mmCIF file with all atom_site columns, C-alpha atoms in Angstrom:
data_model
loop_
_atom_site.group_PDB
_atom_site.id
_atom_site.type_symbol
_atom_site.label_atom_id
_atom_site.label_alt_id
_atom_site.label_comp_id
_atom_site.label_asym_id
_atom_site.label_entity_id
_atom_site.label_seq_id
_atom_site.pdbx_PDB_ins_code
_atom_site.Cartn_x
_atom_site.Cartn_y
_atom_site.Cartn_z
_atom_site.occupancy
_atom_site.B_iso_or_equiv
_atom_site.pdbx_formal_charge
_atom_site.auth_seq_id
_atom_site.auth_comp_id
_atom_site.auth_asym_id
_atom_site.auth_atom_id
_atom_site.pdbx_PDB_model_num
ATOM 1   C CA . MET H 1 1   ? -3.730  6.907  28.460 1.00 88.00 ? 356 MET H CA 1
ATOM 2   C CA . ASN H 1 2   ? -5.914  8.504  26.193 1.00 89.00 ? 357 ASN H CA 1
ATOM 3   C CA . THR H 1 3   ? -4.188  10.642 23.666 1.00 90.00 ? 358 THR H CA 1
ATOM 4   C CA . PRO H 1 4   ? -5.619  14.078 24.787 1.00 91.00 ? 359 PRO H CA 1
ATOM 5   C CA . ALA H 1 5   ? -4.207  13.059 28.277 1.00 93.00 ? 360 ALA H CA 1
ATOM 6   C CA . HIS H 1 6   ? -0.814  12.641 26.716 1.00 95.00 ? 361 HIS H CA 1
ATOM 7   C CA . LEU H 1 7   ? -0.983  15.985 25.118 1.00 94.00 ? 362 LEU H CA 1
ATOM 8   C CA . ILE H 1 8   ? -1.905  17.666 28.426 1.00 94.00 ? 363 ILE H CA 1
ATOM 9   C CA . PHE H 1 9   ? 0.978   15.837 30.341 1.00 97.00 ? 364 PHE H CA 1
ATOM 10  C CA . GLY H 1 10  ? 3.469   16.556 27.507 1.00 97.00 ? 365 GLY H CA 1
ATOM 11  C CA . ALA H 1 11  ? 2.439   20.283 27.493 1.00 95.00 ? 366 ALA H CA 1
ATOM 12  C CA . ALA H 1 12  ? 2.643   20.479 31.261 1.00 96.00 ? 367 ALA H CA 1
ATOM 13  C CA . ALA H 1 13  ? 6.019   19.041 31.369 1.00 97.00 ? 368 ALA H CA 1
ATOM 14  C CA . PHE H 1 14  ? 7.665   20.740 28.434 1.00 97.00 ? 369 PHE H CA 1
ATOM 15  C CA . ALA H 1 15  ? 5.562   23.860 27.098 1.00 95.00 ? 370 ALA H CA 1
ATOM 16  C CA . LYS H 1 16  ? 6.944   27.005 27.630 1.00 95.00 ? 371 LYS H CA 1
ATOM 17  C CA . GLU H 1 17  ? 5.277   30.466 27.788 1.00 92.00 ? 372 GLU H CA 1
ATOM 18  C CA . GLY H 1 18  ? 6.440   32.923 25.007 1.00 91.00 ? 373 GLY H CA 1
ATOM 19  C CA . GLN H 1 19  ? 8.141   29.979 23.265 1.00 94.00 ? 374 GLN H CA 1
ATOM 20  C CA . PRO H 1 20  ? 5.605   28.699 20.640 1.00 93.00 ? 375 PRO H CA 1
ATOM 21  C CA . ARG H 1 21  ? 8.091   26.412 19.019 1.00 96.00 ? 376 ARG H CA 1
ATOM 22  C CA . VAL H 1 22  ? 8.958   24.600 22.112 1.00 97.00 ? 377 VAL H CA 1
ATOM 23  C CA . THR H 1 23  ? 5.241   24.268 23.065 1.00 94.00 ? 378 THR H CA 1
ATOM 24  C CA . THR H 1 24  ? 4.266   23.113 19.618 1.00 93.00 ? 379 THR H CA 1
ATOM 25  C CA . ALA H 1 25  ? 7.204   20.544 19.579 1.00 97.00 ? 380 ALA H CA 1
ATOM 26  C CA . ALA H 1 26  ? 6.028   19.160 23.079 1.00 96.00 ? 381 ALA H CA 1
ATOM 27  C CA . LEU H 1 27  ? 2.454   18.787 21.801 1.00 94.00 ? 382 LEU H CA 1
ATOM 28  C CA . LEU H 1 28  ? 3.829   17.124 18.618 1.00 96.00 ? 383 LEU H CA 1
ATOM 29  C CA . GLY H 1 29  ? 6.016   14.804 20.621 1.00 98.00 ? 384 GLY H CA 1
ATOM 30  C CA . ALA H 1 30  ? 3.269   13.892 22.917 1.00 97.00 ? 385 ALA H CA 1
ATOM 31  C CA . LEU H 1 31  ? 1.081   12.903 19.835 1.00 96.00 ? 386 LEU H CA 1
ATOM 32  C CA . ALA H 1 32  ? 3.745   11.218 17.709 1.00 98.00 ? 387 ALA H CA 1
ATOM 33  C CA . PRO H 1 33  ? 3.558   7.645  19.439 1.00 98.00 ? 388 PRO H CA 1
ATOM 34  C CA . ASP H 1 34  ? -0.145  7.456  18.749 1.00 96.00 ? 389 ASP H CA 1
ATOM 35  C CA . LEU H 1 35  ? -0.057  8.994  15.396 1.00 97.00 ? 390 LEU H CA 1
ATOM 36  C CA . SER H 1 36  ? 0.343   5.929  13.428 1.00 97.00 ? 391 SER H CA 1
ATOM 37  C CA . LEU H 1 37  ? -2.725  4.445  15.159 1.00 97.00 ? 392 LEU H CA 1
ATOM 38  C CA . TYR H 1 38  ? -4.862  7.312  14.200 1.00 96.00 ? 393 TYR H CA 1
ATOM 39  C CA . LEU H 1 39  ? -3.627  7.395  10.733 1.00 97.00 ? 394 LEU H CA 1
ATOM 40  C CA . MET H 1 40  ? -4.113  3.638  10.175 1.00 98.00 ? 395 MET H CA 1
ATOM 41  C CA . ALA H 1 41  ? -7.342  3.528  11.985 1.00 97.00 ? 396 ALA H CA 1
ATOM 42  C CA . SER H 1 42  ? -8.775  6.571  10.094 1.00 96.00 ? 397 SER H CA 1
ATOM 43  C CA . TRP H 1 43  ? -7.789  5.113  6.723  1.00 97.00 ? 398 TRP H CA 1
ATOM 44  C CA . HIS H 1 44  ? -9.670  1.989  7.421  1.00 97.00 ? 399 HIS H CA 1
ATOM 45  C CA . LEU H 1 45  ? -12.620 3.448  9.266  1.00 96.00 ? 400 LEU H CA 1
ATOM 46  C CA . PHE H 1 46  ? -13.459 6.370  7.133  1.00 95.00 ? 401 PHE H CA 1
ATOM 47  C CA . LEU H 1 47  ? -11.850 5.708  3.699  1.00 95.00 ? 402 LEU H CA 1
ATOM 48  C CA . MET H 1 48  ? -12.088 1.851  3.427  1.00 94.00 ? 403 MET H CA 1
ATOM 49  C CA . GLY H 1 49  ? -15.163 1.527  5.464  1.00 94.00 ? 404 GLY H CA 1
ATOM 50  C CA . THR H 1 50  ? -13.818 -1.219 7.685  1.00 95.00 ? 405 THR H CA 1
ATOM 51  C CA . ASP H 1 51  ? -15.904 -2.047 10.754 1.00 95.00 ? 406 ASP H CA 1
ATOM 52  C CA . ALA H 1 52  ? -14.616 -0.669 13.834 1.00 94.00 ? 407 ALA H CA 1
ATOM 53  C CA . GLU H 1 53  ? -14.591 -4.200 15.593 1.00 94.00 ? 408 GLU H CA 1
ATOM 54  C CA . ILE H 1 54  ? -12.154 -5.415 12.789 1.00 96.00 ? 409 ILE H CA 1
ATOM 55  C CA . VAL H 1 55  ? -10.015 -2.305 13.118 1.00 96.00 ? 410 VAL H CA 1
ATOM 56  C CA . PHE H 1 56  ? -9.566  -2.534 16.982 1.00 94.00 ? 411 PHE H CA 1
ATOM 57  C CA . ARG H 1 57  ? -10.011 -6.134 17.474 1.00 94.00 ? 412 ARG H CA 1
ATOM 58  C CA . VAL H 1 58  ? -8.224  -7.674 14.493 1.00 97.00 ? 413 VAL H CA 1
ATOM 59  C CA . LEU H 1 59  ? -6.043  -5.050 12.521 1.00 97.00 ? 414 LEU H CA 1
ATOM 60  C CA . TYR H 1 60  ? -4.662  -3.509 15.646 1.00 97.00 ? 415 TYR H CA 1
ATOM 61  C CA . TYR H 1 61  ? -3.181  -6.928 16.866 1.00 96.00 ? 416 TYR H CA 1
ATOM 62  C CA . SER H 1 62  ? -1.942  -7.664 13.356 1.00 97.00 ? 417 SER H CA 1
ATOM 63  C CA . ASP H 1 63  ? 1.856   -8.339 12.851 1.00 96.00 ? 418 ASP H CA 1
ATOM 64  C CA . THR H 1 64  ? 2.004   -5.337 10.427 1.00 97.00 ? 419 THR H CA 1
ATOM 65  C CA . TRP H 1 65  ? 0.344   -2.816 12.737 1.00 97.00 ? 420 TRP H CA 1
ATOM 66  C CA . GLN H 1 66  ? 2.386   -4.127 15.724 1.00 97.00 ? 421 GLN H CA 1
ATOM 67  C CA . ALA H 1 67  ? 5.590   -3.795 13.828 1.00 97.00 ? 422 ALA H CA 1
ATOM 68  C CA . ILE H 1 68  ? 4.832   -0.047 13.129 1.00 97.00 ? 423 ILE H CA 1
ATOM 69  C CA . PHE H 1 69  ? 3.753   0.517  16.832 1.00 97.00 ? 424 PHE H CA 1
ATOM 70  C CA . ALA H 1 70  ? 7.021   -1.066 17.934 1.00 97.00 ? 425 ALA H CA 1
ATOM 71  C CA . VAL H 1 71  ? 8.944   1.538  16.017 1.00 97.00 ? 426 VAL H CA 1
ATOM 72  C CA . ASP H 1 72  ? 7.074   4.608  17.053 1.00 97.00 ? 427 ASP H CA 1
ATOM 73  C CA . ASN H 1 73  ? 6.754   3.273  20.760 1.00 98.00 ? 428 ASN H CA 1
ATOM 74  C CA . SER H 1 74  ? 10.255  2.282  21.381 1.00 98.00 ? 429 SER H CA 1
ATOM 75  C CA . PHE H 1 75  ? 12.010  3.504  24.432 1.00 98.00 ? 430 PHE H CA 1
ATOM 76  C CA . PHE H 1 76  ? 15.400  3.071  22.393 1.00 98.00 ? 431 PHE H CA 1
ATOM 77  C CA . VAL H 1 77  ? 14.165  5.320  19.524 1.00 98.00 ? 432 VAL H CA 1
ATOM 78  C CA . TRP H 1 78  ? 12.723  7.962  21.706 1.00 98.00 ? 433 TRP H CA 1
ATOM 79  C CA . GLY H 1 79  ? 15.679  7.702  24.213 1.00 98.00 ? 434 GLY H CA 1
ATOM 80  C CA . GLY H 1 80  ? 17.981  8.162  21.206 1.00 98.00 ? 435 GLY H CA 1
ATOM 81  C CA . LEU H 1 81  ? 15.947  11.118 20.075 1.00 98.00 ? 436 LEU H CA 1
ATOM 82  C CA . LEU H 1 82  ? 16.197  12.764 23.414 1.00 98.00 ? 437 LEU H CA 1
ATOM 83  C CA . GLY H 1 83  ? 20.014  12.011 23.587 1.00 98.00 ? 438 GLY H CA 1
ATOM 84  C CA . PHE H 1 84  ? 20.592  13.699 20.297 1.00 98.00 ? 439 PHE H CA 1
ATOM 85  C CA . ALA H 1 85  ? 18.316  16.599 21.219 1.00 98.00 ? 440 ALA H CA 1
ATOM 86  C CA . LEU H 1 86  ? 20.245  17.145 24.527 1.00 98.00 ? 441 LEU H CA 1
ATOM 87  C CA . TRP H 1 87  ? 23.443  16.921 22.689 1.00 98.00 ? 442 TRP H CA 1
ATOM 88  C CA . ALA H 1 88  ? 22.297  19.437 20.035 1.00 98.00 ? 443 ALA H CA 1
ATOM 89  C CA . LYS H 1 89  ? 20.991  21.644 22.916 1.00 98.00 ? 444 LYS H CA 1
ATOM 90  C CA . SER H 1 90  ? 17.853  22.301 20.924 1.00 98.00 ? 445 SER H CA 1
ATOM 91  C CA . PRO H 1 91  ? 14.913  23.258 23.225 1.00 98.00 ? 446 PRO H CA 1
ATOM 92  C CA . ALA H 1 92  ? 12.238  22.403 20.773 1.00 98.00 ? 447 ALA H CA 1
ATOM 93  C CA . PHE H 1 93  ? 13.769  19.111 19.867 1.00 98.00 ? 448 PHE H CA 1
ATOM 94  C CA . ILE H 1 94  ? 14.154  18.417 23.577 1.00 98.00 ? 449 ILE H CA 1
ATOM 95  C CA . ALA H 1 95  ? 10.442  19.186 24.293 1.00 98.00 ? 450 ALA H CA 1
ATOM 96  C CA . PHE H 1 96  ? 9.497   16.905 21.361 1.00 98.00 ? 451 PHE H CA 1
ATOM 97  C CA . ALA H 1 97  ? 11.672  13.935 22.395 1.00 98.00 ? 452 ALA H CA 1
ATOM 98  C CA . GLY H 1 98  ? 10.977  14.545 26.019 1.00 98.00 ? 453 GLY H CA 1
ATOM 99  C CA . ALA H 1 99  ? 7.140   14.555 25.586 1.00 98.00 ? 454 ALA H CA 1
ATOM 100 C CA . GLY H 1 100 ? 7.397   11.399 23.402 1.00 98.00 ? 455 GLY H CA 1
ATOM 101 C CA . LEU H 1 101 ? 9.335   9.616  26.014 1.00 98.00 ? 456 LEU H CA 1
ATOM 102 C CA . LEU H 1 102 ? 6.912   10.696 28.674 1.00 98.00 ? 457 LEU H CA 1
ATOM 103 C CA . HIS H 1 103 ? 4.104   9.304  26.575 1.00 98.00 ? 458 HIS H CA 1
ATOM 104 C CA . LEU H 1 104 ? 5.748   5.866  26.524 1.00 98.00 ? 459 LEU H CA 1
ATOM 105 C CA . ALA H 1 105 ? 6.494   5.961  30.189 1.00 98.00 ? 460 ALA H CA 1
ATOM 106 C CA . LEU H 1 106 ? 2.825   6.777  30.961 1.00 97.00 ? 461 LEU H CA 1
ATOM 107 C CA . ASP H 1 107 ? 1.538   4.073  28.578 1.00 97.00 ? 462 ASP H CA 1
ATOM 108 C CA . PHE H 1 108 ? 3.913   1.221  29.545 1.00 97.00 ? 463 PHE H CA 1
ATOM 109 C CA . PRO H 1 109 ? 2.215   0.294  32.903 1.00 97.00 ? 464 PRO H CA 1
ATOM 110 C CA . LEU H 1 110 ? -1.411  0.998  31.360 1.00 96.00 ? 465 LEU H CA 1
ATOM 111 C CA . HIS H 1 111 ? -1.701  -1.641 28.614 1.00 95.00 ? 466 HIS H CA 1
ATOM 112 C CA . ASN H 1 112 ? -2.927  -5.130 28.998 1.00 94.00 ? 467 ASN H CA 1
ATOM 113 C CA . ASP H 1 113 ? -3.497  -7.232 25.977 1.00 92.00 ? 468 ASP H CA 1
ATOM 114 C CA . ASP H 1 114 ? -3.025  -4.269 23.715 1.00 94.00 ? 469 ASP H CA 1
ATOM 115 C CA . ALA H 1 115 ? 0.573   -3.593 24.992 1.00 95.00 ? 470 ALA H CA 1
ATOM 116 C CA . ARG H 1 116 ? 3.291   -2.634 22.704 1.00 96.00 ? 471 ARG H CA 1
ATOM 117 C CA . ALA H 1 117 ? 6.837   -3.717 22.166 1.00 96.00 ? 472 ALA H CA 1
ATOM 118 C CA . HIS H 1 118 ? 8.507   -0.938 23.762 1.00 97.00 ? 473 HIS H CA 1
ATOM 119 C CA . PHE H 1 119 ? 11.884  -2.229 23.638 1.00 98.00 ? 474 PHE H CA 1
ATOM 120 C CA . TRP H 1 120 ? 12.316  -2.553 19.913 1.00 97.00 ? 475 TRP H CA 1
ATOM 121 C CA . PRO H 1 121 ? 14.628  -3.329 18.328 1.00 97.00 ? 476 PRO H CA 1
ATOM 122 C CA . ALA H 1 122 ? 16.289  -5.260 21.095 1.00 97.00 ? 477 ALA H CA 1
ATOM 123 C CA . THR H 1 123 ? 13.286  -7.480 21.691 1.00 96.00 ? 478 THR H CA 1
ATOM 124 C CA . ASP H 1 124 ? 9.616   -7.815 20.612 1.00 94.00 ? 479 ASP H CA 1
ATOM 125 C CA . TRP H 1 125 ? 8.701   -8.580 24.246 1.00 96.00 ? 480 TRP H CA 1
ATOM 126 C CA . LYS H 1 126 ? 5.595   -6.711 25.665 1.00 96.00 ? 481 LYS H CA 1
ATOM 127 C CA . PHE H 1 127 ? 4.859   -5.862 29.156 1.00 96.00 ? 482 PHE H CA 1
ATOM 128 C CA . ILE H 1 128 ? 1.235   -7.052 29.739 1.00 96.00 ? 483 ILE H CA 1
ATOM 129 C CA . SER H 1 129 ? 0.156   -5.093 32.608 1.00 95.00 ? 484 SER H CA 1
ATOM 130 C CA . PRO H 1 130 ? -2.513  -6.248 34.877 1.00 96.00 ? 485 PRO H CA 1
ATOM 131 C CA . VAL H 1 131 ? -3.886  -2.629 34.660 1.00 95.00 ? 486 VAL H CA 1
ATOM 132 C CA . SER H 1 132 ? -5.433  -1.001 31.641 1.00 93.00 ? 487 SER H CA 1
ATOM 133 C CA . TYR H 1 133 ? -6.397  2.733  30.973 1.00 90.00 ? 488 TYR H CA 1
ATOM 134 C CA . TRP H 1 134 ? -9.408  1.710  28.915 1.00 87.00 ? 489 TRP H CA 1
ATOM 135 C CA . ASP H 1 135 ? -10.451 -1.959 29.804 1.00 88.00 ? 490 ASP H CA 1
ATOM 136 C CA . ARG H 1 136 ? -12.901 -2.036 32.841 1.00 89.00 ? 491 ARG H CA 1
ATOM 137 C CA . ASN H 1 137 ? -11.896 -5.771 33.232 1.00 92.00 ? 492 ASN H CA 1
ATOM 138 C CA . HIS H 1 138 ? -8.388  -4.433 34.093 1.00 93.00 ? 493 HIS H CA 1
ATOM 139 C CA . TYR H 1 139 ? -9.069  -1.614 36.623 1.00 92.00 ? 494 TYR H CA 1
ATOM 140 C CA . ALA H 1 140 ? -9.918  1.128  34.065 1.00 89.00 ? 495 ALA H CA 1
ATOM 141 C CA . GLY H 1 141 ? -12.691 2.214  36.431 1.00 89.00 ? 496 GLY H CA 1
ATOM 142 C CA . VAL H 1 142 ? -9.878  3.177  38.950 1.00 92.00 ? 497 VAL H CA 1
ATOM 143 C CA . VAL H 1 143 ? -7.422  4.452  36.306 1.00 92.00 ? 498 VAL H CA 1
ATOM 144 C CA . GLY H 1 144 ? -9.855  6.515  34.402 1.00 89.00 ? 499 GLY H CA 1
ATOM 145 C CA . PRO H 1 145 ? -10.724 8.926  37.227 1.00 89.00 ? 500 PRO H CA 1
ATOM 146 C CA . ILE H 1 146 ? -7.150  9.145  38.171 1.00 92.00 ? 501 ILE H CA 1
ATOM 147 C CA . GLU H 1 147 ? -6.140  10.080 34.664 1.00 92.00 ? 502 GLU H CA 1
ATOM 148 C CA . MET H 1 148 ? -8.853  12.732 34.731 1.00 90.00 ? 503 MET H CA 1
ATOM 149 C CA . VAL H 1 149 ? -8.012  14.221 37.934 1.00 91.00 ? 504 VAL H CA 1
ATOM 150 C CA . ALA H 1 150 ? -4.299  14.331 37.000 1.00 94.00 ? 505 ALA H CA 1
ATOM 151 C CA . SER H 1 151 ? -5.243  15.986 33.554 1.00 91.00 ? 506 SER H CA 1
ATOM 152 C CA . VAL H 1 152 ? -7.286  18.546 35.314 1.00 90.00 ? 507 VAL H CA 1
ATOM 153 C CA . THR H 1 153 ? -4.453  19.252 37.710 1.00 93.00 ? 508 THR H CA 1
ATOM 154 C CA . CYS H 1 154 ? -2.076  19.696 34.593 1.00 93.00 ? 509 CYS H CA 1
ATOM 155 C CA . LEU H 1 155 ? -4.620  21.927 32.932 1.00 91.00 ? 510 LEU H CA 1
ATOM 156 C CA . ALA H 1 156 ? -4.802  24.114 35.856 1.00 90.00 ? 511 ALA H CA 1
ATOM 157 C CA . ILE H 1 157 ? -0.934  24.359 35.998 1.00 93.00 ? 512 ILE H CA 1
ATOM 158 C CA . LEU H 1 158 ? -0.997  25.232 32.301 1.00 92.00 ? 513 LEU H CA 1
ATOM 159 C CA . TRP H 1 159 ? -3.728  27.726 32.632 1.00 90.00 ? 514 TRP H CA 1
ATOM 160 C CA . CYS H 1 160 ? -1.609  29.462 35.236 1.00 90.00 ? 515 CYS H CA 1
ATOM 161 C CA . ARG H 1 161 ? 1.480   29.361 33.077 1.00 93.00 ? 516 ARG H CA 1
ATOM 162 C CA . PHE H 1 162 ? -0.207  30.699 29.834 1.00 91.00 ? 517 PHE H CA 1
ATOM 163 C CA . GLN H 1 163 ? -1.990  33.933 30.585 1.00 87.00 ? 518 GLN H CA 1
ATOM 164 C CA . THR H 1 164 ? -3.086  34.795 26.908 1.00 85.00 ? 519 THR H CA 1
ATOM 165 C CA . LEU H 1 165 ? -6.173  34.211 25.024 1.00 85.00 ? 520 LEU H CA 1
ATOM 166 C CA . ILE H 1 166 ? -5.012  31.810 22.383 1.00 86.00 ? 521 ILE H CA 1
ATOM 167 C CA . PRO H 1 167 ? -3.176  29.297 24.668 1.00 84.00 ? 522 PRO H CA 1
ATOM 168 C CA . ARG H 1 168 ? -6.177  29.380 27.149 1.00 85.00 ? 523 ARG H CA 1
ATOM 169 C CA . LEU H 1 169 ? -8.558  28.522 24.229 1.00 86.00 ? 524 LEU H CA 1
ATOM 170 C CA . ILE H 1 170 ? -6.294  25.636 23.160 1.00 84.00 ? 525 ILE H CA 1
ATOM 171 C CA . LEU H 1 171 ? -6.311  24.646 26.836 1.00 81.00 ? 526 LEU H CA 1
ATOM 172 C CA . THR H 1 172 ? -10.145 24.671 26.752 1.00 82.00 ? 527 THR H CA 1
ATOM 173 C CA . LEU H 1 173 ? -10.109 22.554 23.585 1.00 85.00 ? 528 LEU H CA 1
ATOM 174 C CA . ALA H 1 174 ? -7.767  20.107 25.288 1.00 81.00 ? 529 ALA H CA 1
ATOM 175 C CA . ALA H 1 175 ? -10.008 19.782 28.277 1.00 79.00 ? 530 ALA H CA 1
ATOM 176 C CA . LEU H 1 176 ? -12.868 18.985 25.785 1.00 83.00 ? 531 LEU H CA 1
ATOM 177 C CA . MET H 1 177 ? -10.605 16.557 24.001 1.00 81.00 ? 532 MET H CA 1
ATOM 178 C CA . GLN H 1 178 ? -9.938  14.650 27.185 1.00 80.00 ? 533 GLN H CA 1
ATOM 179 C CA . LEU H 1 179 ? -13.680 14.120 27.624 1.00 76.00 ? 534 LEU H CA 1
ATOM 180 C CA . ALA H 1 180 ? -14.146 13.034 24.024 1.00 73.00 ? 535 ALA H CA 1
ATOM 181 C CA . PRO H 1 181 ? -12.793 9.490  24.166 1.00 64.00 ? 536 PRO H CA 1
ATOM 182 C CA . VAL H 1 182 ? -15.622 8.454  26.633 1.00 59.00 ? 537 VAL H CA 1
ATOM 183 C CA . PHE H 1 183 ? -18.078 9.314  23.772 1.00 61.00 ? 538 PHE H CA 1
ATOM 184 C CA . ILE H 1 184 ? -15.899 8.019  20.998 1.00 59.00 ? 539 ILE H CA 1
ATOM 185 C CA . TRP H 1 185 ? -15.488 4.568  22.421 1.00 54.00 ? 540 TRP H CA 1
ATOM 186 C CA . ILE H 1 186 ? -19.349 4.445  23.068 1.00 55.00 ? 541 ILE H CA 1
ATOM 187 C CA . PHE H 1 187 ? -19.729 5.365  19.279 1.00 57.00 ? 542 PHE H CA 1
ATOM 188 C CA . VAL H 1 188 ? -17.132 2.896  18.175 1.00 54.00 ? 543 VAL H CA 1
ATOM 189 C CA . PHE H 1 189 ? -18.143 -0.098 19.984 1.00 52.00 ? 544 PHE H CA 1
ATOM 190 C CA . ASP H 1 190 ? -21.908 0.757  20.309 1.00 52.00 ? 545 ASP H CA 1
ATOM 191 C CA . ARG H 1 191 ? -21.875 0.532  24.224 1.00 45.00 ? 546 ARG H CA 1
#
């Protein structure tokens, strides 16, 4: 799924009105499994001037990048974090780990050749799904609209949950961010 959708879903599942630490933790947890990709891709694209085709068609699949993705996309790592959070009875840590685990659960069935090793350190096996959230050759034309409808539904739930101005401005930003990947991928791959 697109990262903004993960943020929206994580917030819908774990954000709490009047509990900004829990809400922030949910957003950070939803972002965390993709953070390494954003940092490494940004470094190459904007600081080193690496061509987007190289970043997303070569570096993404490199052993180094895949090793990093294996750690921050591991069901074992995130499950351990959630177990510890539940033991510690920390609402913010539960929201963080829960949103991260939700991110993985939503990504797992939606990655084809760009799948990650979700069961590290036990194995480097990857589930190569026949379905992709972004690749039109693997049903992205079906998945994309479903993701959009689900995101709008979650945004409506969040809009009802959060009644004050600042959260609603953030929700509006999230809605705009959910539309942004369409334009970003056009820019990145010149389509």
